[in-house]
PDB file of C-alpha atoms in Angstrom:
ATOM      1  CA  MET A   4      -3.107 -35.164 -12.748  1.00  0.00           C
ATOM      2  CA  THR A   5      -3.827 -32.719 -15.337  1.00  0.00           C
ATOM      3  CA  THR A   6      -1.422 -32.641 -18.328  1.00  0.00           C
ATOM      4  CA  ASN A   7      -0.506 -29.709 -20.355  1.00  0.00           C
ATOM      5  CA  SER A   8      -2.649 -30.915 -23.173  1.00  0.00           C
ATOM      6  CA  ASP A   9      -5.783 -30.569 -20.884  1.00  0.00           C
ATOM      7  CA  MET A  10      -5.394 -26.860 -20.633  1.00  0.00           C
ATOM      8  CA  ILE A  11      -4.909 -23.787 -22.780  1.00  0.00           C
ATOM      9  CA  GLU A  12      -2.458 -20.816 -21.891  1.00  0.00           C
ATOM     10  CA  ARG A  13      -4.178 -18.524 -19.787  1.00  0.00           C
ATOM     11  CA  LYS A  14      -3.979 -14.966 -19.208  1.00  0.00           C
ATOM     12  CA  GLY A  15      -4.205 -13.062 -15.969  1.00  0.00           C
ATOM     13  CA  ILE A  16      -3.351  -9.651 -14.116  1.00  0.00           C
ATOM     14  CA  ILE A  17      -0.650  -9.207 -11.873  1.00  0.00           C
ATOM     15  CA  PHE A  18       0.605  -6.186 -10.004  1.00  0.00           C
ATOM     16  CA  ASN A  19       4.118  -6.790  -9.123  1.00  0.00           C
ATOM     17  CA  VAL A  20       7.052  -9.430  -9.137  1.00  0.00           C
ATOM     18  CA  GLN A  21       9.349  -9.579  -6.330  1.00  0.00           C
ATOM     19  CA  LYS A  22      12.816 -11.489  -6.852  1.00  0.00           C
ATOM     20  CA  TYR A  23      15.076 -12.829  -4.186  1.00  0.00           C
ATOM     21  CA  ASN A  24      12.491 -13.234  -1.688  1.00  0.00           C
ATOM     22  CA  MET A  25      13.430 -15.166   1.494  1.00  0.00           C
ATOM     23  CA  TYR A  26      10.112 -15.088   3.600  1.00  0.00           C
ATOM     24  CA  ASP A  27       7.395 -16.732   1.476  1.00  0.00           C
ATOM     25  CA  GLY A  28       8.488 -20.337   1.209  1.00  0.00           C
ATOM     26  CA  PRO A  29      11.800 -22.242   1.365  1.00  0.00           C
ATOM     27  CA  GLY A  30      15.072 -21.066  -0.376  1.00  0.00           C
ATOM     28  CA  VAL A  31      15.213 -18.003  -2.757  1.00  0.00           C
ATOM     29  CA  ARG A  32      11.999 -17.446  -4.462  1.00  0.00           C
ATOM     30  CA  THR A  33      10.171 -15.280  -6.989  1.00  0.00           C
ATOM     31  CA  LEU A  34       6.972 -13.832  -5.654  1.00  0.00           C
ATOM     32  CA  VAL A  35       4.352 -13.037  -8.209  1.00  0.00           C
ATOM     33  CA  PHE A  36       1.412 -10.912  -7.129  1.00  0.00           C
ATOM     34  CA  PHE A  37      -2.046 -11.568  -8.389  1.00  0.00           C
ATOM     35  CA  LYS A  38      -4.523  -8.699  -8.470  1.00  0.00           C
ATOM     36  CA  GLY A  39      -7.872  -8.965  -7.053  1.00  0.00           C
ATOM     37  CA  CYS A  40      -9.156 -10.235  -3.542  1.00  0.00           C
ATOM     38  CA  PRO A  41     -12.430 -11.226  -1.784  1.00  0.00           C
ATOM     39  CA  LEU A  42     -11.401  -9.879   1.571  1.00  0.00           C
ATOM     40  CA  ARG A  43     -11.158  -6.215   2.490  1.00  0.00           C
ATOM     41  CA  CYS A  44      -8.723  -6.491   5.508  1.00  0.00           C
ATOM     42  CA  LYS A  45      -8.672  -3.241   7.396  1.00  0.00           C
ATOM     43  CA  TRP A  46      -4.731  -3.669   7.775  1.00  0.00           C
ATOM     44  CA  CYS A  47      -3.967  -4.716   4.215  1.00  0.00           C
ATOM     45  CA  SER A  48      -0.448  -3.765   3.128  1.00  0.00           C
ATOM     46  CA  ASN A  49      -1.191  -4.335  -0.543  1.00  0.00           C
ATOM     47  CA  PRO A  50      -4.538  -2.281  -1.016  1.00  0.00           C
ATOM     48  CA  GLU A  51      -3.641  -2.041  -4.721  1.00  0.00           C
ATOM     49  CA  GLY A  52      -3.985  -5.868  -4.862  1.00  0.00           C
ATOM     50  CA  GLN A  53      -7.691  -5.674  -3.784  1.00  0.00           C
ATOM     51  CA  LYS A  54      -9.412  -4.785  -7.070  1.00  0.00           C
ATOM     52  CA  ARG A  55      -9.164  -7.012 -10.141  1.00  0.00           C
ATOM     53  CA  LYS A  56      -8.647  -4.106 -12.536  1.00  0.00           C
ATOM     54  CA  PHE A  57      -6.240  -1.464 -13.587  1.00  0.00           C
ATOM     55  CA  GLN A  58      -5.691   1.442 -11.057  1.00  0.00           C
ATOM     56  CA  ILE A  59      -3.556   4.549 -10.667  1.00  0.00           C
ATOM     57  CA  LEU A  60      -1.222   5.213  -7.664  1.00  0.00           C
ATOM     58  CA  TYR A  61      -1.132   9.100  -7.443  1.00  0.00           C
ATOM     59  CA  LYS A  62       1.379  10.916  -5.582  1.00  0.00           C
ATOM     60  CA  GLN A  63      -0.090  14.246  -4.968  1.00  0.00           C
ATOM     61  CA  ASP A  64       3.126  15.827  -3.431  1.00  0.00           C
ATOM     62  CA  LEU A  65       5.017  15.302  -6.621  1.00  0.00           C
ATOM     63  CA  CYS A  66       2.341  16.567  -9.130  1.00  0.00           C
ATOM     64  CA  VAL A  67       3.160  19.774 -10.863  1.00  0.00           C
ATOM     65  CA  ASN A  68      -0.329  20.071 -12.436  1.00  0.00           C
ATOM     66  CA  CYS A  69       1.066  20.226 -15.930  1.00  0.00           C
ATOM     67  CA  GLY A  70      -2.049  18.684 -17.496  1.00  0.00           C
ATOM     68  CA  MET A  71      -0.033  16.349 -19.584  1.00  0.00           C
ATOM     69  CA  CYS A  72      -1.949  13.186 -18.222  1.00  0.00           C
ATOM     70  CA  ALA A  73      -5.214  14.649 -19.151  1.00  0.00           C
ATOM     71  CA  SER A  74      -4.030  15.405 -22.559  1.00  0.00           C
ATOM     72  CA  VAL A  75      -3.204  11.840 -23.574  1.00  0.00           C
ATOM     73  CA  CYS A  76      -5.555   9.637 -21.369  1.00  0.00           C
ATOM     74  CA  PRO A  77      -7.973   7.949 -23.997  1.00  0.00           C
ATOM     75  CA  VAL A  78     -10.781   7.690 -21.493  1.00  0.00           C
ATOM     76  CA  GLY A  79     -10.905  10.850 -19.744  1.00  0.00           C
ATOM     77  CA  LEU A  80      -9.791   9.550 -16.322  1.00  0.00           C
ATOM     78  CA  HIS A  81      -7.531  12.501 -15.851  1.00  0.00           C
ATOM     79  CA  SER A  82      -8.771  16.175 -16.012  1.00  0.00           C
ATOM     80  CA  MET A  83      -7.696  19.503 -14.966  1.00  0.00           C
ATOM     81  CA  GLY A  84     -10.248  21.160 -12.515  1.00  0.00           C
ATOM     82  CA  ALA A  85     -10.160  24.524 -10.810  1.00  0.00           C
ATOM     83  CA  GLY A  86     -10.038  26.509 -13.928  1.00  0.00           C
ATOM     84  CA  GLY A  87      -7.765  24.162 -15.734  1.00  0.00           C
ATOM     85  CA  THR A  88      -4.967  24.350 -12.883  1.00  0.00           C
ATOM     86  CA  LEU A  89      -5.456  21.539 -10.630  1.00  0.00           C
ATOM     87  CA  HIS A  90      -5.060  17.907 -11.466  1.00  0.00           C
ATOM     88  CA  GLN A  91      -7.984  15.553 -10.614  1.00  0.00           C
ATOM     89  CA  MET A  92      -9.132  12.045 -11.240  1.00  0.00           C
ATOM     90  CA  SER A  93     -12.645  10.800 -11.899  1.00  0.00           C
ATOM     91  CA  GLU A  94     -13.916   7.929  -9.340  1.00  0.00           C
ATOM     92  CA  SER A  95     -16.425   6.711 -12.110  1.00  0.00           C
ATOM     93  CA  ILE A  96     -14.079   6.120 -15.053  1.00  0.00           C
ATOM     94  CA  ASP A  97     -11.966   2.875 -14.966  1.00  0.00           C
ATOM     95  CA  CYS A  98      -8.170   3.020 -15.951  1.00  0.00           C
ATOM     96  CA  ILE A  99      -7.474   0.791 -18.999  1.00  0.00           C
ATOM     97  CA  GLY A 100      -3.886   0.254 -18.183  1.00  0.00           C
ATOM     98  CA  CYS A 101      -2.486   2.007 -21.361  1.00  0.00           C
ATOM     99  CA  GLY A 102       0.056   3.572 -19.494  1.00  0.00           C
ATOM    100  CA  LYS A 103       0.203   6.899 -21.505  1.00  0.00           C
ATOM    101  CA  CYS A 104      -0.301   8.998 -18.346  1.00  0.00           C
ATOM    102  CA  GLU A 105       2.679   7.450 -16.532  1.00  0.00           C
ATOM    103  CA  GLU A 106       4.961   7.698 -19.745  1.00  0.00           C
ATOM    104  CA  VAL A 107       4.202  11.470 -20.040  1.00  0.00           C
ATOM    105  CA  CYS A 108       4.308  12.345 -16.285  1.00  0.00           C
ATOM    106  CA  ALA A 109       7.932  13.889 -15.959  1.00  0.00           C
ATOM    107  CA  ALA A 110       7.342  14.461 -12.067  1.00  0.00           C
ATOM    108  CA  SER A 111       6.967  10.442 -11.749  1.00  0.00           C
ATOM    109  CA  ALA A 112       3.573  11.386  -9.806  1.00  0.00           C
ATOM    110  CA  LEU A 113       1.708   8.639 -11.735  1.00  0.00           C
ATOM    111  CA  SER A 114       2.125   4.828 -11.867  1.00  0.00           C
ATOM    112  CA  VAL A 115      -0.339   2.112 -13.320  1.00  0.00           C
ATOM    113  CA  VAL A 116      -1.008  -0.862 -11.180  1.00  0.00           C
ATOM    114  CA  GLY A 117      -1.721  -3.988 -12.947  1.00  0.00           C
ATOM    115  CA  GLU A 118      -0.433  -5.848 -15.951  1.00  0.00           C
ATOM    116  CA  LYS A 119      -1.686  -8.573 -18.081  1.00  0.00           C
ATOM    117  CA  LYS A 120       0.426 -11.337 -18.599  1.00  0.00           C
ATOM    118  CA  THR A 121       0.216 -14.808 -20.246  1.00  0.00           C
ATOM    119  CA  THR A 122       1.553 -17.902 -18.617  1.00  0.00           C
ATOM    120  CA  SER A 123       4.359 -17.908 -20.993  1.00  0.00           C
ATOM    121  CA  GLU A 124       5.183 -14.236 -19.858  1.00  0.00           C
ATOM    122  CA  VAL A 125       5.126 -15.160 -16.400  1.00  0.00           C
ATOM    123  CA  MET A 126       7.358 -18.362 -16.799  1.00  0.00           C
ATOM    124  CA  ASP A 127       9.948 -16.065 -18.783  1.00  0.00           C
ATOM    125  CA  ILE A 128      10.237 -13.914 -15.636  1.00  0.00           C
ATOM    126  CA  VAL A 129      10.421 -17.094 -13.311  1.00  0.00           C
ATOM    127  CA  GLU A 130      12.934 -18.906 -15.517  1.00  0.00           C
ATOM    128  CA  GLU A 131      15.396 -15.923 -14.967  1.00  0.00           C
ATOM    129  CA  ASP A 132      16.365 -17.245 -11.579  1.00  0.00           C
ATOM    130  CA  ARG A 133      16.514 -20.863 -11.967  1.00  0.00           C
ATOM    131  CA  ALA A 134      20.080 -21.140 -10.862  1.00  0.00           C
ATOM    132  CA  PHE A 135      19.027 -19.471  -7.470  1.00  0.00           C
ATOM    133  CA  TYR A 136      16.105 -21.832  -6.969  1.00  0.00           C
ATOM    134  CA  GLU A 137      18.474 -24.935  -7.550  1.00  0.00           C
ATOM    135  CA  MET A 138      21.149 -23.495  -5.303  1.00  0.00           C
ATOM    136  CA  SER A 139      18.807 -22.769  -2.371  1.00  0.00           C
ATOM    137  CA  GLY A 140      16.021 -25.106  -2.768  1.00  0.00           C
ATOM    138  CA  GLY A 141      13.771 -22.243  -3.691  1.00  0.00           C
ATOM    139  CA  GLY A 142      10.973 -21.740  -6.326  1.00  0.00           C
ATOM    140  CA  VAL A 143       7.999 -19.702  -7.072  1.00  0.00           C
ATOM    141  CA  THR A 144       5.401 -18.350  -4.775  1.00  0.00           C
ATOM    142  CA  LEU A 145       2.117 -16.783  -6.065  1.00  0.00           C
ATOM    143  CA  GLY A 146       0.597 -14.070  -3.653  1.00  0.00           C
ATOM    144  CA  GLY A 147      -1.748 -11.174  -3.857  1.00  0.00           C
ATOM    145  CA  GLY A 148      -4.263 -10.043  -3.538  1.00  0.00           C
ATOM    146  CA  GLU A 149      -5.693 -13.435  -3.642  1.00  0.00           C
ATOM    147  CA  VAL A 150      -4.264 -15.912  -6.018  1.00  0.00           C
ATOM    148  CA  LEU A 151      -7.437 -17.917  -6.121  1.00  0.00           C
ATOM    149  CA  MET A 152      -9.429 -15.026  -7.522  1.00  0.00           C
ATOM    150  CA  GLN A 153      -7.595 -15.946 -10.815  1.00  0.00           C
ATOM    151  CA  PRO A 154      -8.017 -19.810 -10.450  1.00  0.00           C
ATOM    152  CA  GLU A 155      -7.522 -20.808 -13.921  1.00  0.00           C
ATOM    153  CA  PHE A 156      -4.620 -18.467 -14.523  1.00  0.00           C
ATOM    154  CA  ALA A 157      -3.002 -19.521 -11.210  1.00  0.00           C
ATOM    155  CA  THR A 158      -3.388 -23.203 -11.827  1.00  0.00           C
ATOM    156  CA  ASN A 159      -1.902 -23.035 -15.384  1.00  0.00           C
ATOM    157  CA  VAL A 160       1.268 -21.085 -13.884  1.00  0.00           C
ATOM    158  CA  LEU A 161       1.511 -23.779 -11.042  1.00  0.00           C
ATOM    159  CA  MET A 162       1.135 -26.561 -13.446  1.00  0.00           C
ATOM    160  CA  THR A 163       3.810 -25.203 -15.965  1.00  0.00           C
ATOM    161  CA  CYS A 164       6.332 -24.660 -12.857  1.00  0.00           C
ATOM    162  CA  LYS A 165       5.852 -28.355 -11.775  1.00  0.00           C
ATOM    163  CA  GLN A 166       6.343 -29.427 -15.284  1.00  0.00           C
ATOM    164  CA  ARG A 167       9.607 -27.613 -15.288  1.00  0.00           C
ATOM    165  CA  GLY A 168      10.812 -28.984 -12.046  1.00  0.00           C
ATOM    166  CA  ILE A 169      10.217 -25.503 -10.068  1.00  0.00           C
ATOM    167  CA  ASN A 170       8.986 -25.583  -6.584  1.00  0.00           C
ATOM    168  CA  THR A 171       5.738 -23.986  -5.991  1.00  0.00           C
ATOM    169  CA  ALA A 172       3.782 -22.194  -3.062  1.00  0.00           C
ATOM    170  CA  ILE A 173       1.002 -19.956  -2.712  1.00  0.00           C
ATOM    171  CA  GLU A 174       0.015 -17.444  -0.195  1.00  0.00           C
ATOM    172  CA  THR A 175      -3.870 -17.577   0.233  1.00  0.00           C
ATOM    173  CA  CYS A 176      -6.540 -16.216   2.506  1.00  0.00           C
ATOM    174  CA  GLY A 177      -8.467 -19.645   1.627  1.00  0.00           C
ATOM    175  CA  TYR A 178     -11.767 -17.726   0.909  1.00  0.00           C
ATOM    176  CA  ALA A 179     -12.443 -19.565  -2.429  1.00  0.00           C
ATOM    177  CA  LYS A 180     -14.488 -22.509  -3.843  1.00  0.00           C
ATOM    178  CA  GLN A 181     -13.152 -25.715  -2.435  1.00  0.00           C
ATOM    179  CA  GLU A 182     -13.030 -27.206  -6.178  1.00  0.00           C
ATOM    180  CA  ALA A 183     -10.671 -24.392  -7.117  1.00  0.00           C
ATOM    181  CA  VAL A 184      -8.573 -24.801  -4.120  1.00  0.00           C
ATOM    182  CA  LEU A 185      -8.229 -28.578  -4.462  1.00  0.00           C
ATOM    183  CA  LYS A 186      -7.633 -28.170  -8.206  1.00  0.00           C
ATOM    184  CA  ALA A 187      -4.756 -25.567  -7.683  1.00  0.00           C
ATOM    185  CA  ALA A 188      -3.538 -28.070  -4.892  1.00  0.00           C
ATOM    186  CA  GLU A 189      -2.385 -30.725  -7.605  1.00  0.00           C
ATOM    187  CA  PHE A 190       0.270 -28.364  -8.339  1.00  0.00           C
ATOM    188  CA  VAL A 191       1.353 -26.692  -5.157  1.00  0.00           C
ATOM    189  CA  ASP A 192       4.186 -27.862  -2.806  1.00  0.00           C
ATOM    190  CA  LEU A 193       3.287 -25.634  -0.109  1.00  0.00           C
ATOM    191  CA  PHE A 194       0.432 -23.464   1.171  1.00  0.00           C
ATOM    192  CA  LEU A 195       1.088 -20.465   3.053  1.00  0.00           C
ATOM    193  CA  TYR A 196      -2.515 -20.317   4.533  1.00  0.00           C
ATOM    194  CA  ASP A 197      -3.751 -17.063   6.569  1.00  0.00           C
ATOM    195  CA  LEU A 198      -5.964 -17.432   9.690  1.00  0.00           C
ATOM    196  CA  LYS A 199      -7.001 -13.883  10.667  1.00  0.00           C
ATOM    197  CA  HIS A 200      -9.333 -14.553  13.400  1.00  0.00           C
ATOM    198  CA  ILE A 201     -10.876 -17.930  14.716  1.00  0.00           C
ATOM    199  CA  ASP A 202     -14.279 -16.067  15.752  1.00  0.00           C
ATOM    200  CA  SER A 203     -16.394 -15.738  12.427  1.00  0.00           C
ATOM    201  CA  ASP A 204     -18.119 -12.516  13.667  1.00  0.00           C
ATOM    202  CA  LYS A 205     -14.889 -10.766  14.483  1.00  0.00           C
ATOM    203  CA  HIS A 206     -13.312 -12.062  11.129  1.00  0.00           C
ATOM    204  CA  TYR A 207     -16.153 -10.409   9.501  1.00  0.00           C
ATOM    205  CA  GLU A 208     -15.803  -7.011  11.180  1.00  0.00           C
ATOM    206  CA  LEU A 209     -11.970  -7.096  10.235  1.00  0.00           C
ATOM    207  CA  THR A 210     -12.244  -8.505   6.719  1.00  0.00           C
ATOM    208  CA  GLY A 211     -15.714  -8.127   5.358  1.00  0.00           C
ATOM    209  CA  VAL A 212     -16.271 -11.885   5.097  1.00  0.00           C
ATOM    210  CA  ARG A 213     -16.965 -14.705   7.539  1.00  0.00           C
ATOM    211  CA  ASN A 214     -14.471 -17.545   8.045  1.00  0.00           C
ATOM    212  CA  GLU A 215     -16.411 -20.722   7.790  1.00  0.00           C
ATOM    213  CA  THR A 216     -15.396 -21.192   3.979  1.00  0.00           C
ATOM    214  CA  ILE A 217     -11.661 -20.455   5.041  1.00  0.00           C
ATOM    215  CA  LEU A 218     -11.739 -23.047   7.890  1.00  0.00           C
ATOM    216  CA  GLN A 219     -13.431 -25.817   5.919  1.00  0.00           C
ATOM    217  CA  ASN A 220     -10.789 -25.188   2.947  1.00  0.00           C
ATOM    218  CA  VAL A 221      -7.563 -25.608   5.262  1.00  0.00           C
ATOM    219  CA  THR A 222      -9.463 -28.586   6.902  1.00  0.00           C
ATOM    220  CA  ALA A 223      -9.774 -30.280   3.354  1.00  0.00           C
ATOM    221  CA  LEU A 224      -6.136 -29.452   2.346  1.00  0.00           C
ATOM    222  CA  LEU A 225      -4.765 -30.953   5.735  1.00  0.00           C
ATOM    223  CA  GLU A 226      -7.022 -34.118   5.515  1.00  0.00           C
ATOM    224  CA  LYS A 227      -6.041 -34.629   1.755  1.00  0.00           C
ATOM    225  CA  ARG A 228      -2.257 -34.521   2.790  1.00  0.00           C
ATOM    226  CA  HIS A 229      -1.382 -31.115   1.082  1.00  0.00           C
ATOM    227  CA  ASN A 230       1.542 -29.327   2.615  1.00  0.00           C
ATOM    228  CA  VAL A 231       0.249 -26.286   4.775  1.00  0.00           C
ATOM    229  CA  LYS A 232       2.010 -23.719   6.983  1.00  0.00           C
ATOM    230  CA  ILE A 233      -0.470 -21.599   8.840  1.00  0.00           C
ATOM    231  CA  ARG A 234       0.227 -17.860   9.060  1.00  0.00           C
ATOM    232  CA  LEU A 235      -1.175 -15.585  11.769  1.00  0.00           C
ATOM    233  CA  PRO A 236      -1.250 -11.843  11.003  1.00  0.00           C
ATOM    234  CA  LEU A 237      -1.267 -10.480  14.607  1.00  0.00           C
ATOM    235  CA  MET A 238      -2.412  -6.919  15.898  1.00  0.00           C
ATOM    236  CA  LYS A 239      -2.575  -5.725  19.496  1.00  0.00           C
ATOM    237  CA  ASP A 240      -5.931  -5.792  21.059  1.00  0.00           C
ATOM    238  CA  VAL A 241      -7.539  -7.005  17.942  1.00  0.00           C
ATOM    239  CA  ASN A 242      -6.876 -10.891  17.526  1.00  0.00           C
ATOM    240  CA  ASP A 243      -4.000 -11.395  20.021  1.00  0.00           C
ATOM    241  CA  ALA A 244      -6.027 -12.079  23.258  1.00  0.00           C
ATOM    242  CA  PRO A 245      -5.177 -15.517  25.025  1.00  0.00           C
ATOM    243  CA  GLU A 246      -8.416 -16.735  24.246  1.00  0.00           C
ATOM    244  CA  ASP A 247      -8.173 -15.842  20.556  1.00  0.00           C
ATOM    245  CA  ILE A 248      -4.812 -17.780  20.408  1.00  0.00           C
ATOM    246  CA  GLU A 249      -6.504 -20.754  22.360  1.00  0.00           C
ATOM    247  CA  GLY A 250      -9.139 -20.944  19.879  1.00  0.00           C
ATOM    248  CA  LEU A 251      -6.638 -21.081  17.057  1.00  0.00           C
ATOM    249  CA  ILE A 252      -4.850 -23.862  18.895  1.00  0.00           C
ATOM    250  CA  ALA A 253      -7.942 -25.930  19.636  1.00  0.00           C
ATOM    251  CA  PHE A 254      -8.711 -25.693  15.729  1.00  0.00           C
ATOM    252  CA  LEU A 255      -5.383 -26.701  14.615  1.00  0.00           C
ATOM    253  CA  LYS A 256      -4.343 -29.353  17.328  1.00  0.00           C
ATOM    254  CA  PRO A 257      -6.022 -32.250  15.441  1.00  0.00           C
ATOM    255  CA  PHE A 258      -3.540 -31.529  12.605  1.00  0.00           C
ATOM    256  CA  ARG A 259      -0.430 -30.667  14.560  1.00  0.00           C
ATOM    257  CA  ASP A 260       1.321 -34.060  14.304  1.00  0.00           C
ATOM    258  CA  ARG A 261       0.846 -34.499  10.671  1.00  0.00           C
ATOM    259  CA  LYS A 262       3.841 -34.462   8.344  1.00  0.00           C
ATOM    260  CA  ASN A 263       1.944 -32.109   5.995  1.00  0.00           C
ATOM    261  CA  PHE A 264       1.272 -29.670   8.669  1.00  0.00           C
ATOM    262  CA  LYS A 265       4.362 -27.278   8.565  1.00  0.00           C
ATOM    263  CA  GLY A 266       3.916 -25.266  11.605  1.00  0.00           C
ATOM    264  CA  VAL A 267       2.735 -21.805  12.379  1.00  0.00           C
ATOM    265  CA  ASP A 268       4.219 -18.405  11.433  1.00  0.00           C
ATOM    266  CA  LEU A 269       3.392 -15.403  13.502  1.00  0.00           C
ATOM    267  CA  LEU A 270       3.356 -12.010  11.442  1.00  0.00           C
ATOM    268  CA  PRO A 271       3.527  -9.034  13.703  1.00  0.00           C
ATOM    269  CA  TYR A 272       1.476  -6.030  12.633  1.00  0.00           C
ATOM    270  CA  HIS A 273       3.237  -3.458  10.464  1.00  0.00           C
ATOM    271  CA  LYS A 274       2.379  -0.339   8.573  1.00  0.00           C
ATOM    272  CA  MET A 275       4.335  -1.045   5.401  1.00  0.00           C
ATOM    273  CA  GLY A 276       1.926   0.032   2.485  1.00  0.00           C
ATOM    274  CA  VAL A 277      -0.096   2.654   4.389  1.00  0.00           C
ATOM    275  CA  ASN A 278       1.231   5.278   1.878  1.00  0.00           C
ATOM    276  CA  LYS A 279      -0.495   3.649  -0.918  1.00  0.00           C
ATOM    277  CA  TYR A 280      -3.831   4.067   0.599  1.00  0.00           C
ATOM    278  CA  ASN A 281      -3.380   7.956   0.083  1.00  0.00           C
ATOM    279  CA  GLN A 282      -2.056   7.256  -3.388  1.00  0.00           C
ATOM    280  CA  LEU A 283      -5.265   5.276  -4.139  1.00  0.00           C
ATOM    281  CA  GLY A 284      -7.419   7.931  -2.686  1.00  0.00           C
ATOM    282  CA  TRP A 285      -8.428   5.599   0.139  1.00  0.00           C
ATOM    283  CA  GLU A 286      -8.660   6.051   4.010  1.00  0.00           C
ATOM    284  CA  TYR A 287      -6.646   3.843   6.095  1.00  0.00           C
ATOM    285  CA  GLN A 288      -9.088   2.195   8.429  1.00  0.00           C
ATOM    286  CA  MET A 289      -6.727   1.048  11.361  1.00  0.00           C
ATOM    287  CA  LYS A 290      -6.621   4.188  13.641  1.00  0.00           C
ATOM    288  CA  GLY A 291      -4.324   3.710  16.347  1.00  0.00           C
ATOM    289  CA  GLU A 292      -1.076   1.721  17.356  1.00  0.00           C
ATOM    290  CA  PHE A 293      -1.449  -2.097  16.695  1.00  0.00           C
ATOM    291  CA  ALA A 294       2.133  -3.222  16.875  1.00  0.00           C
ATOM    292  CA  LEU A 295       2.928  -6.022  19.375  1.00  0.00           C
ATOM    293  CA  SER A 296       5.802  -5.730  21.920  1.00  0.00           C
ATOM    294  CA  ASP A 297       8.516  -8.520  21.996  1.00  0.00           C
ATOM    295  CA  ALA A 298       6.584  -9.686  25.102  1.00  0.00           C
ATOM    296  CA  ASP A 299       3.361 -10.001  23.325  1.00  0.00           C
ATOM    297  CA  LEU A 300       5.189 -12.115  20.614  1.00  0.00           C
ATOM    298  CA  GLU A 301       6.918 -14.085  23.124  1.00  0.00           C
ATOM    299  CA  ARG A 302       3.636 -14.765  25.000  1.00  0.00           C
ATOM    300  CA  ILE A 303       1.684 -15.979  21.844  1.00  0.00           C
ATOM    301  CA  GLU A 304       5.002 -18.150  20.808  1.00  0.00           C
ATOM    302  CA  ASN A 305       4.796 -19.754  24.209  1.00  0.00           C
ATOM    303  CA  GLN A 306       1.138 -20.509  24.163  1.00  0.00           C
ATOM    304  CA  PHE A 307       1.818 -22.570  20.951  1.00  0.00           C
ATOM    305  CA  LYS A 308       4.958 -24.157  22.252  1.00  0.00           C
ATOM    306  CA  ALA A 309       2.965 -25.377  25.328  1.00  0.00           C
ATOM    307  CA  HIS A 310       1.021 -27.446  22.985  1.00  0.00           C
ATOM    308  CA  ASP A 311       4.013 -28.815  21.053  1.00  0.00           C
ATOM    309  CA  PHE A 312       3.448 -26.671  17.951  1.00  0.00           C
ATOM    310  CA  ASN A 313       6.476 -25.391  15.659  1.00  0.00           C
ATOM    311  CA  VAL A 314       6.119 -21.698  15.516  1.00  0.00           C
ATOM    312  CA  THR A 315       8.308 -19.104  14.052  1.00  0.00           C
ATOM    313  CA  VAL A 316       7.929 -15.371  14.367  1.00  0.00           C
ATOM    314  CA  VAL A 317       8.389 -13.632  11.049  1.00  0.00           C
ATOM    315  CA  ARG A 318       9.785 -10.159  11.001  1.00  0.00           C
ATOM    316  CA  HIS A 319      10.024  -8.297   7.442  1.00  0.00           C
TER     317      HIS A 319
END
């Protein structure tokens, strides 16, 4: 195992910290969101986590077009068009994360997404709730975005947590170099591992990448006895068909009885985060209704139970 002397403190970019989380690993947890993701899932509820750079969330309905942001932005990202009366943002200029526009916006129409943090700074936040971890058997979960888009930083944070006796988990799409996955795994107590579709062509249509790397990595983790809980984001008439579920069952069945296989979570589709697309100036691509009924979820749950899987429906 790597020791502290083998690594220097890293710096990464995160976009949120959620305390008192009860869904993403055992006990009470602090969830740290890493910025950057190699997938472009059409239903992503954290679109501000996709790009590994600073961004601006702009609430146009709150903007009073005062022009204060344009007057302080050092790179000219903000400007006043239409004769100097209408706020606009350039798509060709990157935010540098200085936060000056957010500071002067009296209407709270602007917020900077992304914050550079060192491992020590992340750990300062984590340590604030150590008492809750010890009381509940909780700890820290790294999410995103995709944690393994920043592998050195993630591994540094995970290693430091383990050295301090803090339970660790990561949420991952699994699309990363296997070397990076296994390096992080040295310091991970639980992987919360997404499988979005068992068919690689359909996976590509939904996420922009094929799934071979994802399946190879979860196989490696399970075979090397790392703890893995599978998570299935489910959408009506997208990846919930009986044959889709049977394909997932067939893939997972060889690992079902291993102690390090921690079961399956079903994650029903929701629209949390949709408003953030407008604030980023993006279009939400999932047109229509994709929520599953209780009957749909019961059917899928029973499919897994028929093959003796431990399965849970997770409702946020």
